[in-house]
């Protein structure tokens, strides 16, 4: 998987469009256990990314990831803006320090995950986006080099989202609900899944 500028541009476009298309679903998930703004937050952020797509995709990959991160920090808002922003900023930072794709994909992704965890003071099992991002990172590590890696990442993300439903939220707005957060899928976990699956679909040439 060598990431040519045109491939990267398509990949970002597909991912942004998928997030924007999933805004109603993200909003309805956030209405159940949050304040109902996750869809509009994410839509606003990824529309801003789309607006800058030409400039972003002309940059070296590590700079492009950082630009996406900065754009998301400035536009998404809520708890998720700084968290997704941190993910892309840290992944870009990792790529600028002697990390290369595709060999170091798991490490680069892992740097993003660690940044979310540090900023959110959160970890696996707290019913957040990390409950998708961490399993995806683990699959990237465990299955690196397998010919069906993309398919495994897709199914890992899908299964991980569903596993957030029985979890008790202990971080973010959903934690205010206590046990009433149980039984609902976490909105940020779902948006992470949408992003991961869009990237997978784009890499598989499905879009
Ligand atoms: P807000 O909660 O401020 O309204 P959003 O609705 O945009 O922001 O985002 C909510 C999502 O952010 C949650 O569903 C969860 O996945 C994620 N989130 C919230 N707090 C944290 C945290 N401390 N660590 C990781 N993810 C978090
Ligand atoms: Mg919200």
mmCIF file of C-alpha atoms and ligand atoms in Angstrom:
data_model
loop_
_atom_site.group_PDB
_atom_site.id
_atom_site.type_symbol
_atom_site.label_atom_id
_atom_site.label_comp_id
_atom_site.label_asym_id
_atom_site.label_seq_id
_atom_site.Cartn_x
_atom_site.Cartn_y
_atom_site.Cartn_z
ATOM 1 C CA UNK A 1 0.000 0.000 0.000
ATOM 2 C CA UNK A 2 1.960 2.991 -1.178
ATOM 3 C CA UNK A 3 -0.012 6.135 -0.673
ATOM 4 C CA UNK A 4 0.209 8.344 -3.747
ATOM 5 C CA UNK A 5 -1.089 11.922 -3.390
ATOM 6 C CA UNK A 6 -4.157 11.169 -5.552
ATOM 7 C CA UNK A 7 -4.936 8.040 -3.534
ATOM 8 C CA UNK A 8 -4.628 10.005 -0.315
ATOM 9 C CA UNK A 9 -6.884 12.740 -1.671
ATOM 10 C CA UNK A 10 -9.562 10.211 -2.641
ATOM 11 C CA UNK A 11 -9.217 8.503 0.710
ATOM 12 C CA UNK A 12 -9.768 11.727 2.669
ATOM 13 C CA UNK A 13 -12.646 12.705 0.388
ATOM 14 C CA UNK A 14 -14.386 9.344 0.837
ATOM 15 C CA UNK A 15 -13.847 9.389 4.607
ATOM 16 C CA UNK A 16 -15.148 12.960 4.950
ATOM 17 C CA UNK A 17 -18.193 12.239 2.770
ATOM 18 C CA UNK A 18 -19.025 9.130 4.790
ATOM 19 C CA UNK A 19 -18.819 11.035 8.071
ATOM 20 C CA UNK A 20 -21.026 13.787 6.646
ATOM 21 C CA UNK A 21 -23.534 11.196 5.393
ATOM 22 C CA UNK A 22 -23.616 9.514 8.798
ATOM 23 C CA UNK A 23 -24.353 12.783 10.651
ATOM 24 C CA UNK A 24 -28.063 11.961 11.248
ATOM 25 C CA UNK A 25 -27.157 8.584 12.761
ATOM 26 C CA UNK A 26 -24.396 10.122 14.934
ATOM 27 C CA UNK A 27 -26.828 12.788 16.113
ATOM 28 C CA UNK A 28 -29.446 10.252 17.044
ATOM 29 C CA UNK A 29 -26.905 8.149 18.973
ATOM 30 C CA UNK A 30 -25.773 11.292 20.815
ATOM 31 C CA UNK A 31 -29.400 12.236 21.559
ATOM 32 C CA UNK A 32 -29.727 8.963 23.474
ATOM 33 C CA UNK A 33 -26.704 9.370 25.784
ATOM 34 C CA UNK A 34 -25.320 12.879 25.179
ATOM 35 C CA UNK A 35 -26.506 16.263 23.960
ATOM 36 C CA UNK A 36 -27.296 15.361 20.362
ATOM 37 C CA UNK A 37 -24.560 17.374 18.655
ATOM 38 C CA UNK A 38 -22.059 14.704 17.575
ATOM 39 C CA UNK A 39 -23.424 14.514 14.024
ATOM 40 C CA UNK A 40 -23.376 18.272 13.462
ATOM 41 C CA UNK A 41 -19.966 18.566 15.146
ATOM 42 C CA UNK A 42 -18.423 15.936 12.888
ATOM 43 C CA UNK A 43 -20.207 17.218 9.785
ATOM 44 C CA UNK A 44 -18.903 20.744 10.393
ATOM 45 C CA UNK A 45 -15.354 19.447 10.873
ATOM 46 C CA UNK A 46 -15.248 17.235 7.829
ATOM 47 C CA UNK A 47 -16.897 19.847 5.617
ATOM 48 C CA UNK A 48 -14.014 22.117 6.619
ATOM 49 C CA UNK A 49 -11.555 19.342 5.681
ATOM 50 C CA UNK A 50 -13.281 18.945 2.290
ATOM 51 C CA UNK A 51 -13.069 22.690 1.706
ATOM 52 C CA UNK A 52 -9.294 22.544 2.205
ATOM 53 C CA UNK A 53 -8.817 19.235 0.427
ATOM 54 C CA UNK A 54 -6.780 20.545 -2.507
ATOM 55 C CA UNK A 55 -4.291 22.345 -0.257
ATOM 56 C CA UNK A 56 -4.144 19.467 2.242
ATOM 57 C CA UNK A 57 -3.509 16.779 -0.348
ATOM 58 C CA UNK A 58 -0.620 18.739 -1.886
ATOM 59 C CA UNK A 59 1.304 18.515 1.378
ATOM 60 C CA UNK A 60 3.629 15.680 2.403
ATOM 61 C CA UNK A 61 1.580 13.008 4.187
ATOM 62 C CA UNK A 62 2.750 13.877 7.699
ATOM 63 C CA UNK A 63 1.938 17.552 7.152
ATOM 64 C CA UNK A 64 -1.418 16.663 5.601
ATOM 65 C CA UNK A 65 -2.380 14.622 8.668
ATOM 66 C CA UNK A 66 -1.410 17.521 10.925
ATOM 67 C CA UNK A 67 -3.458 19.935 8.805
ATOM 68 C CA UNK A 68 -6.480 17.660 9.150
ATOM 69 C CA UNK A 69 -5.899 17.554 12.910
ATOM 70 C CA UNK A 70 -5.673 21.353 13.173
ATOM 71 C CA UNK A 71 -8.791 21.768 11.038
ATOM 72 C CA UNK A 72 -10.744 19.349 13.228
ATOM 73 C CA UNK A 73 -9.560 21.030 16.447
ATOM 74 C CA UNK A 74 -10.731 24.389 15.107
ATOM 75 C CA UNK A 75 -14.082 23.278 13.713
ATOM 76 C CA UNK A 76 -15.554 20.153 15.327
ATOM 77 C CA UNK A 77 -15.990 21.481 18.861
ATOM 78 C CA UNK A 78 -17.408 19.425 21.716
ATOM 79 C CA UNK A 79 -15.285 16.801 23.403
ATOM 80 C CA UNK A 80 -14.673 14.977 20.154
ATOM 81 C CA UNK A 81 -12.988 17.884 18.284
ATOM 82 C CA UNK A 82 -9.838 18.085 20.403
ATOM 83 C CA UNK A 83 -9.753 14.276 20.614
ATOM 84 C CA UNK A 84 -9.942 13.613 16.866
ATOM 85 C CA UNK A 85 -7.635 16.598 16.359
ATOM 86 C CA UNK A 86 -5.085 15.040 18.713
ATOM 87 C CA UNK A 87 -5.328 11.748 16.858
ATOM 88 C CA UNK A 88 -4.404 13.248 13.488
ATOM 89 C CA UNK A 89 -1.796 15.649 14.912
ATOM 90 C CA UNK A 90 -0.020 12.820 16.731
ATOM 91 C CA UNK A 91 -0.218 10.444 13.757
ATOM 92 C CA UNK A 92 1.301 13.168 11.552
ATOM 93 C CA UNK A 93 3.976 13.826 14.153
ATOM 94 C CA UNK A 94 4.821 10.105 14.319
ATOM 95 C CA UNK A 95 5.126 9.956 10.527
ATOM 96 C CA UNK A 96 7.549 12.872 10.514
ATOM 97 C CA UNK A 97 9.858 10.982 12.895
ATOM 98 C CA UNK A 98 11.341 8.184 10.839
ATOM 99 C CA UNK A 99 8.098 6.246 10.559
ATOM 100 C CA UNK A 100 7.049 5.041 7.145
ATOM 101 C CA UNK A 101 3.890 3.647 5.623
ATOM 102 C CA UNK A 102 2.855 0.943 5.204
ATOM 103 C CA UNK A 103 5.492 -0.723 7.426
ATOM 104 C CA UNK A 104 4.827 1.446 10.473
ATOM 105 C CA UNK A 105 1.064 1.778 10.029
ATOM 106 C CA UNK A 106 0.261 0.167 13.386
ATOM 107 C CA UNK A 107 2.749 2.428 15.186
ATOM 108 C CA UNK A 108 1.548 5.585 13.449
ATOM 109 C CA UNK A 109 -2.084 4.697 14.206
ATOM 110 C CA UNK A 110 -1.027 3.787 17.749
ATOM 111 C CA UNK A 111 0.511 7.242 18.266
ATOM 112 C CA UNK A 112 -2.869 8.730 17.383
ATOM 113 C CA UNK A 113 -4.647 6.388 19.786
ATOM 114 C CA UNK A 114 -2.216 7.225 22.604
ATOM 115 C CA UNK A 115 -2.799 10.929 22.032
ATOM 116 C CA UNK A 116 -6.583 10.468 22.347
ATOM 117 C CA UNK A 117 -6.085 8.472 25.522
ATOM 118 C CA UNK A 118 -3.748 11.116 26.991
ATOM 119 C CA UNK A 119 -5.965 14.073 26.113
ATOM 120 C CA UNK A 120 -9.174 12.333 27.183
ATOM 121 C CA UNK A 121 -7.589 10.717 30.250
ATOM 122 C CA UNK A 122 -9.432 7.673 29.037
ATOM 123 C CA UNK A 123 -8.753 4.057 28.292
ATOM 124 C CA UNK A 124 -10.395 0.957 26.856
ATOM 125 C CA UNK A 125 -13.761 -0.059 28.301
ATOM 126 C CA UNK A 126 -15.058 3.430 29.146
ATOM 127 C CA UNK A 127 -17.551 3.546 26.263
ATOM 128 C CA UNK A 128 -15.772 6.060 24.028
ATOM 129 C CA UNK A 129 -14.193 6.273 20.587
ATOM 130 C CA UNK A 130 -11.197 4.460 22.112
ATOM 131 C CA UNK A 131 -13.307 1.294 22.239
ATOM 132 C CA UNK A 132 -13.088 1.214 18.453
ATOM 133 C CA UNK A 133 -9.680 2.835 17.973
ATOM 134 C CA UNK A 134 -7.846 0.481 20.373
ATOM 135 C CA UNK A 135 -9.178 -2.790 18.854
ATOM 136 C CA UNK A 136 -8.370 -1.444 15.372
ATOM 137 C CA UNK A 137 -4.823 -0.647 16.523
ATOM 138 C CA UNK A 138 -4.502 -4.168 17.941
ATOM 139 C CA UNK A 139 -5.690 -5.730 14.679
ATOM 140 C CA UNK A 140 -3.254 -3.552 12.715
ATOM 141 C CA UNK A 141 -0.457 -4.877 14.947
ATOM 142 C CA UNK A 142 -1.524 -8.506 15.111
ATOM 143 C CA UNK A 143 -2.493 -8.949 11.461
ATOM 144 C CA UNK A 144 0.127 -6.730 9.764
ATOM 145 C CA UNK A 145 1.241 -8.334 6.538
ATOM 146 C CA UNK A 146 -1.845 -10.536 6.149
ATOM 147 C CA UNK A 147 -3.499 -10.333 2.764
ATOM 148 C CA UNK A 148 -6.911 -9.907 4.401
ATOM 149 C CA UNK A 149 -5.775 -7.132 6.771
ATOM 150 C CA UNK A 150 -8.243 -4.571 5.425
ATOM 151 C CA UNK A 151 -11.180 -6.954 5.778
ATOM 152 C CA UNK A 152 -10.117 -7.807 9.337
ATOM 153 C CA UNK A 153 -9.850 -4.131 10.240
ATOM 154 C CA UNK A 154 -13.350 -3.524 8.839
ATOM 155 C CA UNK A 155 -14.890 -6.322 10.870
ATOM 156 C CA UNK A 156 -12.913 -5.398 14.004
ATOM 157 C CA UNK A 157 -14.324 -1.867 13.843
ATOM 158 C CA UNK A 158 -17.897 -3.054 13.243
ATOM 159 C CA UNK A 159 -17.793 -5.559 16.112
ATOM 160 C CA UNK A 160 -16.107 -3.066 18.439
ATOM 161 C CA UNK A 161 -18.908 -0.524 17.962
ATOM 162 C CA UNK A 162 -21.534 -3.065 19.005
ATOM 163 C CA UNK A 163 -19.503 -3.981 22.088
ATOM 164 C CA UNK A 164 -19.887 -0.387 23.367
ATOM 165 C CA UNK A 165 -23.652 -0.873 23.860
ATOM 166 C CA UNK A 166 -23.459 -2.900 27.104
ATOM 167 C CA UNK A 167 -20.651 -0.725 28.501
ATOM 168 C CA UNK A 168 -21.151 1.779 31.322
ATOM 169 C CA UNK A 169 -19.905 5.225 30.280
ATOM 170 C CA UNK A 170 -17.306 6.610 32.655
ATOM 171 C CA UNK A 171 -15.997 9.477 30.480
ATOM 172 C CA UNK A 172 -17.651 12.351 28.643
ATOM 173 C CA UNK A 173 -21.270 13.474 28.805
ATOM 174 C CA UNK A 174 -22.637 9.922 28.688
ATOM 175 C CA UNK A 175 -21.032 9.289 32.091
ATOM 176 C CA UNK A 176 -23.518 11.784 33.624
ATOM 177 C CA UNK A 177 -26.240 9.213 32.896
ATOM 178 C CA UNK A 178 -24.613 6.515 35.004
ATOM 179 C CA UNK A 179 -26.277 3.143 34.423
ATOM 180 C CA UNK A 180 -28.737 4.728 31.943
ATOM 181 C CA UNK A 181 -25.849 4.883 29.447
ATOM 182 C CA UNK A 182 -25.975 1.086 29.249
ATOM 183 C CA UNK A 183 -27.773 -0.322 26.203
ATOM 184 C CA UNK A 184 -26.764 2.394 23.745
ATOM 185 C CA UNK A 185 -23.927 2.438 21.216
ATOM 186 C CA UNK A 186 -21.423 5.242 21.848
ATOM 187 C CA UNK A 187 -21.632 7.993 19.201
ATOM 188 C CA UNK A 188 -17.865 8.592 19.076
ATOM 189 C CA UNK A 189 -17.225 4.863 18.713
ATOM 190 C CA UNK A 190 -19.612 4.893 15.761
ATOM 191 C CA UNK A 191 -17.926 7.900 14.110
ATOM 192 C CA UNK A 192 -14.531 6.219 14.537
ATOM 193 C CA UNK A 193 -15.946 3.115 12.862
ATOM 194 C CA UNK A 194 -17.339 5.193 9.986
ATOM 195 C CA UNK A 195 -13.900 6.777 9.472
ATOM 196 C CA UNK A 196 -11.997 3.492 9.676
ATOM 197 C CA UNK A 197 -14.409 1.690 7.355
ATOM 198 C CA UNK A 198 -14.365 4.520 4.821
ATOM 199 C CA UNK A 199 -10.566 4.385 4.687
ATOM 200 C CA UNK A 200 -10.743 0.596 4.269
ATOM 201 C CA UNK A 201 -13.331 0.876 1.492
ATOM 202 C CA UNK A 202 -11.263 3.491 -0.275
ATOM 203 C CA UNK A 203 -8.106 1.373 -0.058
ATOM 204 C CA UNK A 204 -10.020 -1.633 -1.381
ATOM 205 C CA UNK A 205 -11.122 0.469 -4.334
ATOM 206 C CA UNK A 206 -14.761 0.052 -3.434
ATOM 207 C CA UNK A 207 -15.505 3.736 -3.600
HETATM 208 P P1 LIG B 1 -19.724 16.428 23.536
HETATM 209 O O1 LIG B 1 -19.738 15.196 24.372
HETATM 210 O O2 LIG B 1 -18.890 17.514 24.123
HETATM 211 O O3 LIG B 1 -21.103 16.863 23.144
HETATM 212 P P2 LIG B 1 -19.435 15.080 20.987
HETATM 213 O O4 LIG B 1 -20.879 14.776 21.118
HETATM 214 O O5 LIG B 1 -19.001 15.667 19.673
HETATM 215 O O6 LIG B 1 -18.942 16.035 22.160
HETATM 216 O O7 LIG B 1 -18.575 13.762 21.176
HETATM 217 C C1 LIG B 1 -18.973 12.764 22.087
HETATM 218 C C2 LIG B 1 -18.036 11.576 21.954
HETATM 219 O O8 LIG B 1 -16.717 11.925 22.351
HETATM 220 C C3 LIG B 1 -18.408 10.420 22.853
HETATM 221 O O9 LIG B 1 -19.385 9.596 22.237
HETATM 222 C C4 LIG B 1 -17.090 9.705 23.076
HETATM 223 O O10 LIG B 1 -16.855 8.704 22.096
HETATM 224 C C5 LIG B 1 -16.077 10.798 22.887
HETATM 225 N N1 LIG B 1 -15.473 11.178 24.172
HETATM 226 C C6 LIG B 1 -15.983 12.012 25.100
HETATM 227 N N2 LIG B 1 -15.129 12.121 26.143
HETATM 228 C C7 LIG B 1 -14.065 11.312 25.857
HETATM 229 C C8 LIG B 1 -12.838 10.989 26.525
HETATM 230 N N3 LIG B 1 -12.521 11.522 27.706
HETATM 231 N N4 LIG B 1 -11.991 10.118 25.914
HETATM 232 C C9 LIG B 1 -12.287 9.587 24.711
HETATM 233 N N5 LIG B 1 -13.413 9.868 24.030
HETATM 234 C C10 LIG B 1 -14.292 10.711 24.597
HETATM 235 MG MG1 LIG B 2 -22.429 15.639 22.096
#
